[in-house]
Amino acid sequence: MATDDPALETLILPFERGLLAWPGVGGALFLRARDGWPLHQRRLPGLVCEQSFKPDADALVRAGLTLVAPDNTARYPLVLVLPPRQREELRALYARAVERVAPGGRVVACVSNKEGARSAQDDLRKLAGAVGDLTKNKCRVFWTAPLHVDDSAASLDTALQAQWLQLDASRPVAGGRFISRPGVFAWDRIDPASALLAAQLPADLAGAAADLGAGFGYLSAELLARCPSITALDLYEAEARALALARTNLGAVDTTARLDYHWHDVTAGLPKQYDVIISNPPFHTQGSSYRPDIGRRFIAVAAEALKPGGRLWMVANRHLPYEAVLTDSFGSVRTVAQHDGFKIIEAVKAAASRPAPPERPFVRTRPGGRSL
């Protein structure tokens, strides 16, 4: 369980202080939910959670909280939100939250000051009218008046709601070669680090492959285009919204390779062995905290999942401290290219050592050479 999550703690604060009442019936929907001690210090009857990021979803399940699918259409007297940083995604999430509120219900959201709390509050005000607020823990929690009732102080802008609902729709990128959507990593362009890695992939990569942190599928598509001897490709991605895009994007690729898609937390390890792994490992959390340990774990997992002699091709920012784990995990490591602050690395797993021949049983012999 997370021990320090100021935004989550502040989100629950209005209920702790009696400024808002938790619904007696009907429950509450928590969009972009995260687990943490504030969800367990008091009863929150009827709470259900929606989360598309696998590590956070797994943590919620381990804590005994109920997950619902994004296509769930039930309405609730309370909708809690931990909004994302990306502006279009945030606005689309607000529009969805308002859509999921039952008549007389409220939306309550919280954002840290360093992630744009004031502008996030202003956006909710634009959509739903006057909001209450409270600041603590360098965060701001804010909430609407009761919605969808005639005598409410809320002034819901339904035209703006309809407009914002479309902001998260998938759309063509990279000249129409791919589709993407706001909030996905490098959603509106080809990430330059990934493009550099793709340009360096050798044509002789062959066999069963995996893409760790596949995003909307760019690197996977490039691997298939450049390496015709790839026979199978598994895409591992923690963000379900990105994985759905990758499935669509790879569906348009002409290939004989078997493709499979995994909503999976790579840091938990992989279930299979591979000849080739490619990756542009993340080094930030969902909240943008600097976390090079995530990238190091991706490298260690890749080493565990490669067959002897298997090859990892990866890209990283030049300053990231990955050399130690690469050296410890692989038989050989080389920097293939460096450009614009990025480094391309090939790491080859050591071949399995040949077992020593069995020792011959010791046999005493007679002086003439015959066995005793």
Coordinates of C-alpha atoms in Angstrom, one line a residue:
M1 CA 0.0 0.0 0.0
A2 CA 1.3 3.4 -0.9
T3 CA 2.4 5.3 2.3
D4 CA 2.7 8.8 0.9
D5 CA 0.2 10.0 -1.6
P6 CA -0.7 13.6 -0.8
A7 CA -3.3 14.0 -3.6
L8 CA -5.2 10.9 -2.5
E9 CA -5.0 12.0 1.2
T10 CA -6.3 15.5 0.2
L11 CA -9.1 14.0 -2.0
I12 CA -10.6 12.3 1.0
L13 CA -10.2 15.3 3.4
P14 CA -13.6 17.0 2.7
F15 CA -15.3 13.8 4.0
E16 CA -13.0 13.6 7.0
R17 CA -13.8 17.2 7.9
G18 CA -17.5 16.9 7.4
L19 CA -17.6 19.4 4.5
L20 CA -19.1 16.7 2.2
A21 CA -21.1 13.6 3.2
W22 CA -20.3 10.1 1.8
P23 CA -23.3 8.7 0.1
G24 CA -25.6 6.6 2.3
V25 CA -26.7 4.6 -0.7
G26 CA -25.6 4.2 -4.3
G27 CA -21.9 4.1 -3.6
A28 CA -19.1 6.1 -5.3
L29 CA -17.1 5.7 -8.5
F30 CA -13.4 6.5 -8.3
L31 CA -11.8 7.3 -11.7
R32 CA -8.1 6.9 -12.1
A33 CA -8.1 5.4 -8.6
R34 CA -5.0 4.6 -6.6
D35 CA -4.8 2.6 -3.4
G36 CA -3.4 4.1 -0.2
W37 CA -4.1 4.3 3.5
P38 CA -6.7 7.1 3.1
L39 CA -9.0 4.6 1.5
H40 CA -8.8 2.3 4.5
Q41 CA -8.9 4.6 7.6
R42 CA -12.7 4.7 7.5
R43 CA -15.6 2.9 5.9
L44 CA -16.3 4.0 2.3
P45 CA -19.4 1.9 1.5
G46 CA -20.1 1.2 -2.1
L47 CA -16.7 2.4 -3.4
V48 CA -15.8 1.0 -6.8
C49 CA -12.7 1.9 -8.8
E50 CA -11.7 2.3 -12.4
Q51 CA -8.0 2.2 -13.4
S52 CA -6.4 1.4 -16.8
F53 CA -2.7 1.4 -15.5
K54 CA -1.9 -2.2 -14.5
P55 CA 0.4 -1.6 -11.5
D56 CA -2.2 0.6 -9.9
A57 CA -5.1 -1.7 -10.9
D58 CA -3.2 -4.7 -9.3
A59 CA -2.6 -2.7 -6.1
L60 CA -6.3 -1.9 -5.8
V61 CA -7.3 -5.6 -6.2
R62 CA -4.7 -6.7 -3.7
A63 CA -6.2 -4.2 -1.2
G64 CA -9.6 -5.8 -1.7
L65 CA -11.2 -2.9 -3.6
T66 CA -13.6 -3.5 -6.5
L67 CA -12.6 -2.7 -10.1
V68 CA -15.1 -1.8 -12.8
A69 CA -14.5 -1.8 -16.5
P70 CA -14.4 1.6 -18.5
D71 CA -17.5 0.6 -20.4
N72 CA -19.5 0.4 -17.1
T73 CA -22.4 2.9 -17.5
A74 CA -23.8 2.9 -14.0
R75 CA -24.4 6.3 -12.4
Y76 CA -23.3 7.2 -8.8
P77 CA -24.1 9.9 -6.3
L78 CA -20.4 10.6 -6.0
V79 CA -17.6 10.5 -8.6
L80 CA -14.0 10.9 -7.3
V81 CA -11.3 11.8 -9.8
L82 CA -7.5 12.0 -9.7
P83 CA -7.0 13.8 -13.0
P84 CA -4.1 13.2 -15.3
R85 CA -1.7 15.9 -16.3
Q86 CA -2.4 15.9 -20.1
R87 CA -4.9 18.7 -20.6
E88 CA -7.1 17.1 -23.3
E89 CA -7.2 13.8 -21.4
L90 CA -8.1 15.6 -18.2
R91 CA -11.0 17.5 -19.8
A92 CA -12.3 14.3 -21.4
L93 CA -12.2 12.6 -18.0
Y94 CA -14.1 15.5 -16.4
A95 CA -16.8 15.1 -19.0
R96 CA -17.0 11.4 -18.3
A97 CA -17.2 12.0 -14.6
V98 CA -20.1 14.4 -15.0
E99 CA -21.8 11.8 -17.3
R100 CA -21.5 9.2 -14.6
V101 CA -23.0 11.3 -11.8
A102 CA -26.5 10.4 -10.7
P103 CA -29.0 13.3 -10.3
G104 CA -28.0 15.3 -7.2
G105 CA -24.5 13.9 -7.1
R106 CA -21.2 15.6 -7.2
V107 CA -17.8 15.3 -8.8
V108 CA -14.8 15.6 -6.4
A109 CA -11.3 16.0 -7.8
C110 CA -7.8 16.6 -6.4
V111 CA -4.5 17.7 -8.1
S112 CA -1.2 18.6 -6.6
N113 CA -0.1 22.2 -7.0
K114 CA 3.0 21.2 -9.0
E115 CA 0.8 19.4 -11.5
G116 CA -1.4 22.4 -12.2
A117 CA -4.1 22.3 -9.5
R118 CA -5.4 25.8 -10.2
S119 CA -5.9 25.2 -13.9
A120 CA -7.5 21.8 -13.2
Q121 CA -10.0 23.5 -10.9
D122 CA -10.7 26.2 -13.4
D123 CA -11.5 23.5 -16.0
L124 CA -14.0 21.8 -13.7
R125 CA -15.6 25.3 -13.1
K126 CA -15.9 25.9 -16.8
L127 CA -17.8 22.6 -17.2
A128 CA -19.9 22.5 -14.1
G129 CA -20.1 26.0 -12.6
A130 CA -19.1 27.1 -9.1
V131 CA -16.9 24.7 -7.1
G132 CA -15.9 24.4 -3.5
D133 CA -12.3 23.9 -2.7
L134 CA -9.8 23.1 0.1
T135 CA -6.0 23.2 0.0
K136 CA -3.6 21.0 2.0
N137 CA -0.5 18.9 1.5
K138 CA 0.5 21.2 -1.4
C139 CA -2.6 19.9 -3.2
R140 CA -6.1 21.3 -4.0
V141 CA -9.3 19.3 -3.7
F142 CA -12.4 20.8 -5.4
W143 CA -16.0 19.7 -5.9
T144 CA -19.1 20.6 -7.8
A145 CA -22.5 21.6 -6.5
P146 CA -25.1 18.8 -6.9
L147 CA -25.5 18.1 -10.6
H148 CA -28.4 17.2 -12.9
V149 CA -31.1 18.8 -10.7
D150 CA -33.2 21.9 -11.5
D151 CA -32.7 23.8 -8.3
S152 CA -28.9 23.2 -8.1
A153 CA -26.3 26.0 -8.0
A154 CA -24.4 24.0 -10.6
S155 CA -24.6 25.4 -14.2
L156 CA -23.5 22.4 -16.3
D157 CA -22.4 23.4 -19.8
T158 CA -23.8 20.4 -21.8
A159 CA -22.4 21.7 -25.1
L160 CA -18.9 21.9 -23.6
Q161 CA -19.4 18.5 -22.0
A162 CA -20.1 17.0 -25.4
Q163 CA -17.1 18.7 -26.9
W164 CA -14.8 17.5 -24.2
L165 CA -16.0 14.0 -24.4
Q166 CA -14.5 13.9 -27.9
L167 CA -11.1 15.1 -26.8
D168 CA -9.9 11.6 -25.8
A169 CA -11.0 10.0 -29.1
S170 CA -8.4 8.1 -31.1
R171 CA -7.0 10.0 -34.1
P172 CA -4.4 9.6 -36.8
V173 CA -0.7 10.4 -36.1
A174 CA 2.5 10.1 -38.1
G175 CA 0.8 10.9 -41.4
G176 CA -2.0 8.5 -40.7
R177 CA 0.3 5.4 -40.2
F178 CA -0.9 5.0 -36.6
I179 CA -3.8 6.0 -34.4
S180 CA -3.2 7.4 -30.9
R181 CA -5.0 9.4 -28.2
P182 CA -4.2 12.0 -25.6
G183 CA -2.5 10.7 -22.4
V184 CA -0.6 7.9 -24.1
F185 CA 3.2 8.2 -24.0
A186 CA 4.3 10.5 -26.9
W187 CA 0.7 10.3 -28.1
D188 CA 0.8 12.8 -31.0
R189 CA 4.2 12.1 -32.6
I190 CA 6.8 9.4 -33.1
D191 CA 9.0 9.6 -30.0
P192 CA 12.5 10.5 -31.2
A193 CA 14.2 8.0 -28.9
S194 CA 12.1 5.2 -30.3
A195 CA 12.7 6.4 -33.8
L196 CA 16.4 6.3 -33.2
L197 CA 16.2 2.7 -31.9
A198 CA 14.0 1.6 -34.8
A199 CA 16.6 3.0 -37.3
Q200 CA 19.4 0.9 -35.6
L201 CA 17.5 -2.4 -35.5
P202 CA 19.5 -5.0 -37.5
A203 CA 17.7 -7.0 -40.1
D204 CA 19.0 -10.4 -38.7
L205 CA 16.9 -10.3 -35.5
A206 CA 14.9 -13.5 -35.6
G207 CA 12.6 -15.9 -33.7
A208 CA 10.2 -15.1 -30.8
A209 CA 10.3 -11.4 -29.8
A210 CA 8.8 -9.1 -27.1
D211 CA 8.3 -5.4 -26.9
L212 CA 8.4 -4.2 -23.3
G213 CA 6.4 -1.0 -22.8
A214 CA 5.0 -1.2 -26.3
G215 CA 2.9 2.0 -26.1
F216 CA 0.7 2.4 -29.2
G217 CA 2.8 -0.1 -31.1
Y218 CA 5.4 2.0 -33.1
L219 CA 8.5 0.0 -32.2
S220 CA 6.7 -3.3 -32.7
A221 CA 5.6 -2.2 -36.2
E222 CA 9.1 -1.2 -37.0
L223 CA 10.6 -4.5 -35.8
L224 CA 8.2 -6.4 -38.0
A225 CA 9.0 -4.2 -41.0
R226 CA 12.7 -4.4 -40.6
C227 CA 13.2 -8.0 -39.4
P228 CA 11.3 -10.5 -41.6
S229 CA 12.6 -13.5 -39.6
I230 CA 10.6 -12.5 -36.5
T231 CA 8.1 -15.4 -36.1
A232 CA 6.2 -14.2 -33.0
L233 CA 5.9 -10.9 -31.2
D234 CA 4.4 -10.3 -27.8
L235 CA 3.5 -6.7 -26.8
Y236 CA 3.6 -5.9 -23.1
E237 CA 2.1 -2.6 -22.0
A238 CA 0.9 -1.5 -18.6
E239 CA -1.6 1.2 -19.9
A240 CA -4.7 -0.5 -21.3
R241 CA -5.6 2.6 -23.3
A242 CA -2.3 2.3 -25.2
L243 CA -2.5 -1.4 -25.6
A244 CA -5.9 -1.1 -27.3
L245 CA -4.3 1.3 -29.8
A246 CA -1.4 -1.1 -30.4
R247 CA -3.8 -3.9 -31.2
T248 CA -5.5 -1.7 -33.9
N249 CA -2.2 -0.4 -35.2
L250 CA -0.5 -3.8 -35.5
G251 CA -3.7 -5.2 -37.0
A252 CA -2.9 -3.1 -40.1
V253 CA 0.6 -4.5 -40.5
D254 CA 1.2 -7.2 -43.1
T255 CA 3.1 -9.9 -41.3
T256 CA 3.1 -13.7 -40.9
A257 CA 4.4 -13.4 -37.3
R258 CA 2.0 -14.4 -34.5
L259 CA 1.0 -11.4 -32.5
D260 CA -0.2 -11.3 -28.9
Y261 CA -1.0 -8.5 -26.5
H262 CA -0.5 -8.4 -22.8
W263 CA -1.9 -5.8 -20.3
H264 CA 1.0 -6.4 -18.0
D265 CA 3.3 -4.9 -15.4
V266 CA 6.7 -5.7 -16.8
T267 CA 8.4 -5.1 -13.4
A268 CA 6.6 -8.2 -12.2
G269 CA 8.5 -10.4 -14.6
L270 CA 7.6 -12.1 -17.9
P271 CA 5.9 -15.6 -18.3
K272 CA 7.9 -16.7 -21.4
Q273 CA 11.3 -16.9 -22.9
Y274 CA 12.4 -14.9 -26.0
D275 CA 15.1 -14.7 -28.7
V276 CA 14.8 -10.9 -29.0
I277 CA 13.5 -8.1 -26.8
I278 CA 13.2 -4.5 -27.7
S279 CA 12.3 -1.7 -25.3
N280 CA 12.2 2.0 -24.7
P281 CA 11.9 1.6 -20.9
P282 CA 10.0 4.2 -18.8
F283 CA 11.8 6.1 -16.1
H284 CA 8.9 8.1 -14.7
T285 CA 5.8 7.1 -12.8
Q286 CA 2.3 8.0 -13.8
G287 CA 2.7 11.2 -11.7
S288 CA 6.0 12.0 -13.5
S289 CA 8.3 11.3 -10.6
Y290 CA 11.8 10.5 -11.7
R291 CA 12.3 6.7 -11.3
P292 CA 15.3 5.2 -13.1
D293 CA 14.8 2.1 -11.0
I294 CA 11.9 1.2 -13.2
G295 CA 14.2 1.2 -16.3
R296 CA 16.7 -0.9 -14.4
R297 CA 14.0 -3.4 -13.5
F298 CA 13.0 -3.6 -17.2
I299 CA 16.5 -4.5 -18.1
A300 CA 16.8 -7.1 -15.4
V301 CA 13.5 -8.7 -16.4
A302 CA 14.6 -8.7 -20.1
A303 CA 17.7 -10.6 -19.0
E304 CA 15.7 -13.1 -17.1
A305 CA 13.3 -13.6 -20.1
L306 CA 15.9 -14.0 -22.9
K307 CA 17.1 -17.4 -24.0
P308 CA 20.9 -18.0 -23.8
G309 CA 22.4 -15.9 -26.7
G310 CA 19.2 -13.8 -26.8
R311 CA 19.5 -10.1 -27.7
L312 CA 18.1 -7.0 -26.0
W313 CA 17.9 -3.8 -28.1
M314 CA 17.0 -0.8 -26.1
V315 CA 17.1 3.0 -26.1
A316 CA 17.6 5.3 -23.1
N317 CA 18.5 8.9 -22.3
R318 CA 22.3 9.1 -22.2
H319 CA 22.4 10.2 -18.5
L320 CA 20.4 7.3 -17.1
P321 CA 22.5 5.0 -14.9
Y322 CA 21.8 1.6 -16.6
E323 CA 25.4 0.4 -17.2
A324 CA 25.8 -1.5 -13.9
V325 CA 22.6 -3.6 -14.3
L326 CA 23.4 -4.2 -18.0
T327 CA 26.9 -5.4 -17.1
D328 CA 25.6 -7.6 -14.3
S329 CA 22.8 -9.1 -16.3
F330 CA 24.3 -9.8 -19.8
G331 CA 27.3 -11.5 -21.2
S332 CA 28.2 -8.6 -23.6
V333 CA 27.0 -5.0 -23.8
R334 CA 27.8 -2.4 -26.5
T335 CA 26.6 1.1 -27.2
V336 CA 25.6 1.0 -30.9
A337 CA 24.8 4.7 -31.3
Q338 CA 24.5 8.0 -29.4
H339 CA 22.5 10.9 -30.8
D340 CA 20.6 13.9 -29.4
G341 CA 21.1 12.8 -25.8
F342 CA 20.0 9.2 -26.4
K343 CA 22.0 6.0 -26.5
I344 CA 21.2 2.7 -28.3
I345 CA 22.4 -0.4 -26.6
E346 CA 22.6 -4.0 -27.6
A347 CA 23.0 -6.5 -24.8
V348 CA 23.5 -10.2 -25.5
K349 CA 22.7 -12.8 -22.8
A350 CA 25.6 -15.2 -22.2
A351 CA 25.3 -18.5 -23.9
A352 CA 24.6 -21.4 -21.6
S353 CA 27.8 -22.9 -20.4
R354 CA 28.5 -26.4 -21.8
P355 CA 28.1 -29.0 -19.0
A356 CA 31.3 -30.7 -18.0
P357 CA 31.6 -34.3 -19.3
P358 CA 30.8 -36.8 -16.6
E359 CA 33.8 -38.1 -14.7
R360 CA 34.8 -41.6 -15.6
P361 CA 34.5 -44.0 -12.7
F362 CA 37.8 -44.7 -11.0
V363 CA 38.9 -48.2 -11.9
R364 CA 42.0 -49.8 -10.5
T365 CA 44.0 -51.9 -13.0
R366 CA 46.6 -54.6 -12.9
P367 CA 50.1 -53.7 -13.8
G368 CA 49.5 -55.2 -17.2
G369 CA 46.6 -52.9 -17.9
R370 CA 43.7 -55.3 -17.1
S371 CA 41.0 -54.3 -14.7
L372 CA 41.0 -55.7 -11.3

